[in-house]
XYZ file of C-alpha atoms in Angstrom:
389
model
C 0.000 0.000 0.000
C 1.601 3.128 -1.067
C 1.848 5.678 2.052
C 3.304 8.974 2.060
C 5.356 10.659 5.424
C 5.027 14.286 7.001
C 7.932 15.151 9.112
C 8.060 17.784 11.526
C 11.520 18.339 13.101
C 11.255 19.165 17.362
C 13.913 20.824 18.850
C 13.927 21.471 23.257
C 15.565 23.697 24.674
C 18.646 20.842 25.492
C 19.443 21.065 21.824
C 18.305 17.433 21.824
C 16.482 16.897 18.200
C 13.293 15.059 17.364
C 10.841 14.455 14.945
C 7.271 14.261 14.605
C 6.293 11.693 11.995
C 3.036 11.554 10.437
C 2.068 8.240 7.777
C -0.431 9.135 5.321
C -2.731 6.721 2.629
C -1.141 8.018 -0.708
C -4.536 8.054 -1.895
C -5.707 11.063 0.640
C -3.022 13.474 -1.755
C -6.279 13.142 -4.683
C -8.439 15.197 -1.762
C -5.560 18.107 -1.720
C -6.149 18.670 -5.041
C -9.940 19.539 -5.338
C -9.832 22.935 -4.314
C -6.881 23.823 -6.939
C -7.971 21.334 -10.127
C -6.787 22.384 -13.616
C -9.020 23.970 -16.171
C -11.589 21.530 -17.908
C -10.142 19.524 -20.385
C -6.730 19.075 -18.391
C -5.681 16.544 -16.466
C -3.275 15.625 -13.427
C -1.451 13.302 -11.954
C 1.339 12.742 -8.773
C 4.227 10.523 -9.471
C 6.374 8.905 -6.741
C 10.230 8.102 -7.227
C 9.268 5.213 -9.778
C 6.843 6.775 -11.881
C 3.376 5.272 -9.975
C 1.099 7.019 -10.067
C -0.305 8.274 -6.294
C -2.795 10.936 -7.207
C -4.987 12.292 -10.190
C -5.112 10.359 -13.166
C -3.271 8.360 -16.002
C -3.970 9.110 -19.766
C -4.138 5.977 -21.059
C -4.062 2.003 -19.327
C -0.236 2.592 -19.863
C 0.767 4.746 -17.199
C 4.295 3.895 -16.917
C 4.934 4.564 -20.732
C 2.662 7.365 -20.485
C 3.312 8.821 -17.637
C 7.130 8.761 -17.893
C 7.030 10.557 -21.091
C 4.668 13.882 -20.442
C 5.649 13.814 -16.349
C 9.375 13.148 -17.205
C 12.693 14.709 -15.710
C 14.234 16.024 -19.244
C 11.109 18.268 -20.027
C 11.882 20.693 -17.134
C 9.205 22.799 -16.074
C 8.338 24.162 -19.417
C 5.319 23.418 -21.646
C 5.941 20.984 -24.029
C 4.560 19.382 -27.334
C 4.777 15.621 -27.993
C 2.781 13.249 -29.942
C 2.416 9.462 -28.982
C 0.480 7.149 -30.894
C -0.988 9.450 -33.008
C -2.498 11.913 -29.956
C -0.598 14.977 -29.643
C 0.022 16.256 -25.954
C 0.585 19.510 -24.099
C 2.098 19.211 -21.230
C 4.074 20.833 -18.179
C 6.083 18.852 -14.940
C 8.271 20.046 -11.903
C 9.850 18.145 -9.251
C 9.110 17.925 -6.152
C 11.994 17.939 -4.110
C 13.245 16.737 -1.789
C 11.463 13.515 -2.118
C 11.848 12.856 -5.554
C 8.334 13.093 -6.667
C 7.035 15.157 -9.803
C 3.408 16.441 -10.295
C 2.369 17.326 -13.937
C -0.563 18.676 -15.845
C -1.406 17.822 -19.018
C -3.739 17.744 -22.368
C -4.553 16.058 -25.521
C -5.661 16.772 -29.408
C -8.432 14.267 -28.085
C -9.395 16.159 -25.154
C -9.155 19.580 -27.075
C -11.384 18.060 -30.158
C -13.899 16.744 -27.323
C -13.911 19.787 -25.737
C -14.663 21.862 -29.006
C -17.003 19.787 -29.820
C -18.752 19.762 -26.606
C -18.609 23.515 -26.661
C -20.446 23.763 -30.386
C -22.695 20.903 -29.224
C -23.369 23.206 -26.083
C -23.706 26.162 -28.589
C -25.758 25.031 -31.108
C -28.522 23.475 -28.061
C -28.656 26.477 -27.003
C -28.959 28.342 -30.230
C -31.924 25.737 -30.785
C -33.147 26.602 -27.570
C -33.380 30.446 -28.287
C -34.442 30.142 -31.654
C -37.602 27.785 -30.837
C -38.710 30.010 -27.602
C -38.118 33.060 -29.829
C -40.733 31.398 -32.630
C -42.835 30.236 -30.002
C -42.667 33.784 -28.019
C -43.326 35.088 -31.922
C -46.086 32.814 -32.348
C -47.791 33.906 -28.281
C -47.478 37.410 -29.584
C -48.399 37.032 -33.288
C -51.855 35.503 -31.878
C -52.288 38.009 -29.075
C -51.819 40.821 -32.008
C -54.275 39.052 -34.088
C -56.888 38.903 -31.461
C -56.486 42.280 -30.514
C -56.478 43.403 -33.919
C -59.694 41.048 -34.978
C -61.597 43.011 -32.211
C -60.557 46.419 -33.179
C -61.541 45.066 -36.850
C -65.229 44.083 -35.304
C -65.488 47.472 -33.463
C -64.861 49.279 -37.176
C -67.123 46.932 -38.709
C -70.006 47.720 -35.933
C -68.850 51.497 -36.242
C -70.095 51.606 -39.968
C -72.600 49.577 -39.998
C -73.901 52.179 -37.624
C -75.166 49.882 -34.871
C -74.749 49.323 -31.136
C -70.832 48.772 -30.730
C -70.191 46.056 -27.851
C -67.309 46.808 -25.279
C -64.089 45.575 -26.160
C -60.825 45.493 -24.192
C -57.670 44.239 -25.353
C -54.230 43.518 -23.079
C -52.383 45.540 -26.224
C -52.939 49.304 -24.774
C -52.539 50.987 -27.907
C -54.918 48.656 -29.332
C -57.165 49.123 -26.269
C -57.027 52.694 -26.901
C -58.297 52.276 -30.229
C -61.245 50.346 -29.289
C -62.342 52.671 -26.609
C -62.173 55.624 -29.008
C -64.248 53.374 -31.623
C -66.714 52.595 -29.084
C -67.243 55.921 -27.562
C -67.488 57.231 -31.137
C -70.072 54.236 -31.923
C -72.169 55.534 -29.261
C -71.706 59.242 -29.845
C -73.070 58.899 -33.328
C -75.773 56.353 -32.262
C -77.214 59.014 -29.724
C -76.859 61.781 -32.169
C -78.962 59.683 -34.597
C -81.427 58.874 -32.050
C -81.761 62.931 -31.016
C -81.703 63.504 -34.900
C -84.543 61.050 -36.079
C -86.739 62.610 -32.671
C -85.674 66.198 -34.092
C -86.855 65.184 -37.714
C -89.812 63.391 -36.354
C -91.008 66.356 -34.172
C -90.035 68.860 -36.993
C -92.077 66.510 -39.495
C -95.180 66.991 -36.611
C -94.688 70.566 -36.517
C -94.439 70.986 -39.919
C -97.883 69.130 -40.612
C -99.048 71.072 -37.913
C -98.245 74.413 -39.661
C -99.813 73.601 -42.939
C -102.999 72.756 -41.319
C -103.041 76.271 -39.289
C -102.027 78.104 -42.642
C -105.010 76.277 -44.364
C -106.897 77.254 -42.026
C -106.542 80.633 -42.170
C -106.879 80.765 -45.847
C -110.215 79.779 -45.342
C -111.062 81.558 -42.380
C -109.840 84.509 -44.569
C -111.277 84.154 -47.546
C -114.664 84.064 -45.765
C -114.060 87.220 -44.198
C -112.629 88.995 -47.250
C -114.499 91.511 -49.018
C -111.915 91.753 -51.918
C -108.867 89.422 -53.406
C -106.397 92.825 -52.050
C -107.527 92.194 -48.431
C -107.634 88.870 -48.564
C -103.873 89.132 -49.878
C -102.713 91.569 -47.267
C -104.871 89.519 -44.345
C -102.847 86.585 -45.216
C -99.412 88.023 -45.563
C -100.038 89.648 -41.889
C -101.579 86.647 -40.320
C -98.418 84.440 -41.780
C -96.146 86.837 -40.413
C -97.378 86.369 -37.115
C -97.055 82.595 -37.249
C -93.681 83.401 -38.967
C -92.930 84.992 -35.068
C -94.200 82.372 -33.480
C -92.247 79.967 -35.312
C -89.104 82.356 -34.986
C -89.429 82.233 -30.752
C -89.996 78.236 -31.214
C -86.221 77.800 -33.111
C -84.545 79.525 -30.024
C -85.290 76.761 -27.745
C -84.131 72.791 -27.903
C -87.628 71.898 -26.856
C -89.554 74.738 -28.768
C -90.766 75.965 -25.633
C -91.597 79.692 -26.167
C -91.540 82.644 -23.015
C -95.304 83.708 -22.876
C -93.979 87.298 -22.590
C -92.169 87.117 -25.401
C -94.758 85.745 -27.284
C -97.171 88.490 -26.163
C -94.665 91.324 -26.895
C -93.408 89.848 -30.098
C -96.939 89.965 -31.236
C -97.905 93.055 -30.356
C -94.467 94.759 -31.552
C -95.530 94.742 -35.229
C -98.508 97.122 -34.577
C -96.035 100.341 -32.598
C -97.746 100.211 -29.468
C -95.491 102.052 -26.903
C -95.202 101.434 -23.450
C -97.416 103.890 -22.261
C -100.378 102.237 -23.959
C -99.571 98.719 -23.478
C -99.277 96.944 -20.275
C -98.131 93.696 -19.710
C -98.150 91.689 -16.191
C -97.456 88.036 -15.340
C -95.086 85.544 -13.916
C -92.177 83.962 -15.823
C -94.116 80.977 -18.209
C -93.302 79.240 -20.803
C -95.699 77.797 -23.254
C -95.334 74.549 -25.669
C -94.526 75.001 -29.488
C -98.595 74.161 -30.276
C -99.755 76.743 -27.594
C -97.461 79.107 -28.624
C -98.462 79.077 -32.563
C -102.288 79.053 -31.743
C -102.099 82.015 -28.966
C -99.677 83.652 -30.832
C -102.462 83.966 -34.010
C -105.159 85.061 -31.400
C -103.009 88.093 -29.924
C -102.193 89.076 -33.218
C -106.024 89.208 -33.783
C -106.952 90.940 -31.057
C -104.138 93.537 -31.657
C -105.304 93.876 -35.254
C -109.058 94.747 -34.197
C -107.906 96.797 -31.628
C -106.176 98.786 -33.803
C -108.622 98.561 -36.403
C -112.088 99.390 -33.987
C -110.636 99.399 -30.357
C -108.626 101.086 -27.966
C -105.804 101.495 -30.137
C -107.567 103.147 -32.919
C -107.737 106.351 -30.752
C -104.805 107.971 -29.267
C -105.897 107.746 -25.643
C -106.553 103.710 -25.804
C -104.307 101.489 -23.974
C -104.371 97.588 -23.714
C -103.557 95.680 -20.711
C -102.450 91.707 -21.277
C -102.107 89.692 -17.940
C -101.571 85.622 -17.378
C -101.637 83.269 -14.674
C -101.353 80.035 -13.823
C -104.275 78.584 -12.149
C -104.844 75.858 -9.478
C -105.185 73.016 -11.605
C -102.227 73.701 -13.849
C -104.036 75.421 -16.482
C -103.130 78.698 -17.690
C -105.397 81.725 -17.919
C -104.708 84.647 -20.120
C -106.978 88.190 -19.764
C -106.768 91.090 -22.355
C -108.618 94.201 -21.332
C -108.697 97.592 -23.416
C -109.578 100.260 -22.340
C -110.252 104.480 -23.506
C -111.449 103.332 -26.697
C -114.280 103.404 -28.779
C -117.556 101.815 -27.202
C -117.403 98.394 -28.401
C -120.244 96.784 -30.368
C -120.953 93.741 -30.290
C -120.795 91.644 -34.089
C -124.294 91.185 -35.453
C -122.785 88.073 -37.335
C -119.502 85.701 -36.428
C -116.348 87.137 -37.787
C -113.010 86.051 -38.534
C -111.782 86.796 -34.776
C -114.557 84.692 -33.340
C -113.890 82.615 -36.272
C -110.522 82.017 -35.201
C -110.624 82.068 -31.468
C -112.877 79.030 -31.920
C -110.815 77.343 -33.895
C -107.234 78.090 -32.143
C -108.072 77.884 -28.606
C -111.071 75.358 -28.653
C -110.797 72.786 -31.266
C -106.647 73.055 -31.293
C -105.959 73.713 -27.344
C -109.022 72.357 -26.025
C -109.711 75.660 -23.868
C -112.437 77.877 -23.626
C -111.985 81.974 -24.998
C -114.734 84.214 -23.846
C -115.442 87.943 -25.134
C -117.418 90.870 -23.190
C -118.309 94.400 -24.777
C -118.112 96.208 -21.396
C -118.989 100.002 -21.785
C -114.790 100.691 -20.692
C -113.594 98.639 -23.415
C -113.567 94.618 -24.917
C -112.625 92.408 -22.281
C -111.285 88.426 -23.695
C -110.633 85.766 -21.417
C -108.546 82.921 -22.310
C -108.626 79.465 -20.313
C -106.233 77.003 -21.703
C -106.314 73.207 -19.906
C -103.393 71.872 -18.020
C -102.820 69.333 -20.514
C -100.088 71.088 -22.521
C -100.180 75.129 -22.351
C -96.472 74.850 -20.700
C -93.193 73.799 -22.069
């Protein structure tokens, strides 16, 4: 059994020398090596006085041969080249004195080959490696695009078809983005389409509702007419005042109309100044259908007034009030007074004519007329129905 010895000289203070002598398994030496082996791909090995070999390993079964020739004495310490049997070595020895051993690394065109081709075997794995979670990371993406760019493509699609667009959200922000502007826009447009086909259907109703009023009062004028010149200028002035009426409608979304605008807007036309022309009442508003009938049957009452009432002498004034009454309705009075005596009609006339028709049949109110001896007093009762907007 190959041993190796550690000795540790002793010397007392008597000058008397010793030793301390410690026997060691040759085989232990392999352990002292682990912390300091050579780089991979080179190899070691411990030779005694005769060339055995007590630690590492040999390169080949012949160690001797071997062993002798890249761990022997003539190569010094320097790195040499040999080639036995074909295998070219590298390799480097020192002794170790002063027991006659010699340690030794070396390497071979074997080793270096294996270890090349190792190394591209290594490489090209993990070049594989990459490459296939780079197509398959590709692929992940490639799909999650495609998804998030097939929704987008269903949010255009629902965008001009002009439909409901459904909500969307994709993990892709940009793409998110997109679809929330589509969809907000989808919905933007389909409520401004909804508002536009109630504006064109109440327009539509208004409009209908017009041309029956203006027929009306063709007829209603032509009945009263005595020649085809006043029935021209009757109808030109009774247009214009539904032209008003219509004017104060367009200012407001709903067509709701002030009723002290509409009273002042038809009265304007006929120069009555403030001193003859009172108006009291609280802040109302009337619908778009109260506000074209009522606004004809002011302008009526304005027109005879100036025509046979207080405003056909300088001294007549006109007082207009409103209010709303208990049950919602509204009530409107018109009083004149320093005028003429007013006579009552032997026959039905246009204003009747019209008051009947307007207020009555249209609002379903009630208008009332009295020939007091100061002046024409008109009281008009509109139902709670729809005389406010």
């Amino acid at each position: 059994k190959d041993v190796f010895n550690v000795v540790l000289p002793l010397i007392s203070g008597e000058r008397r020398v010793a030793a301390l002598l410690m026997t060691r398994d040759a085989g232990k030496l392999s352990e002292a090596f682990q912390e300091n082996l050579p780089p991979p791909g080179w190899a070691y090995a411990v030779l005694d006085r005769t060339n055995k070999l007590v630690a590492g390993r040999a390169p080949a079964d012949d160690q001797v041969f071997l062993l002798s020739k890249l761990c022997g004495a003539d190569g010094g310490d320097a790195m040499r080249e040999q080639t036995i049997g074909g295998i070219t070595y590298s390799s480097a020895s020192d002794a170790l004195d002063p027991w006659g051993w010699r340690a030794c690394v070396w390497t071979s065109s074997e080793q270096v080959d294996a270890s090349t081709t190792q190394r591209w075997r290594n490489f090209t794995i993990l070049t594989l490696v990459v490459v296939i979670v780079t197509i398959i990371s590709g692929a992940a993406l490639g799909q999650m695009l495609a998804r998030s760019i097939r929704r987008a493509a269903s949010v255009g699609k629902a965008l001009d078809a002009g439909g409901d667009v459904p909500e969307m959200h994709s993990i892709v922000r940009e793409v998110d983005e997109v679809m929330g502007t589509l969809t907000r826009a989808a919905r933007r447009r389909l409520h401004h389409e909804q508002e536009q086909a109630i504006l064109l259907s109440e327009t539509a109703h208004r409009a209908k509702n017009q041309i029956a009023i203006a027929s009306a009062l063709v007829r209603l004028s032509a009945r009263s007419a005595a020649s085809v010149d006043q029935l021209r200028d009757d109808m030109v002035a009774r247009l214009a005042a539904l032209g008003q009426s219509i004017d104060m409608m367009a200012k407001s979304p709903s067509g709701a109309v002030a009723l002290k605008d509409l009273v002042a807007g038809q009265l304007e036309p006929f120069g009555a100044d403030r001193g003859r022309l009172e108006l009291a009442g609280p802040d109302l508003s009337v619908s778009p259908t109260t506000a074209q009938s009522l606004g004809l049957v002011i302008h009526e009452m304005a027109t005879n007034a100036a025509k046979y009432g207080a405003w056909s002498v300088p001294e007549g004034r006109i007082r207009v009030s409103w209010a709303r009454l208990d049950d919602g309705g509204l009530m409107l009075d018109w009083r004149e007074e320093g005028g003429p005596k007013p006579k009552p009609q032997e026959r039905t006339g246009f204003g009747s004519s019209l008051i009947e028709m307007m207020i009555e049949r249209s609002l379903g109110g009630k208008g009332t007329r009295e020939y007091a001896t100061t002046g024409l007093v008109a009281t008009f009762t509109l139902k709670p129905e729809d005389p406010l907007g």
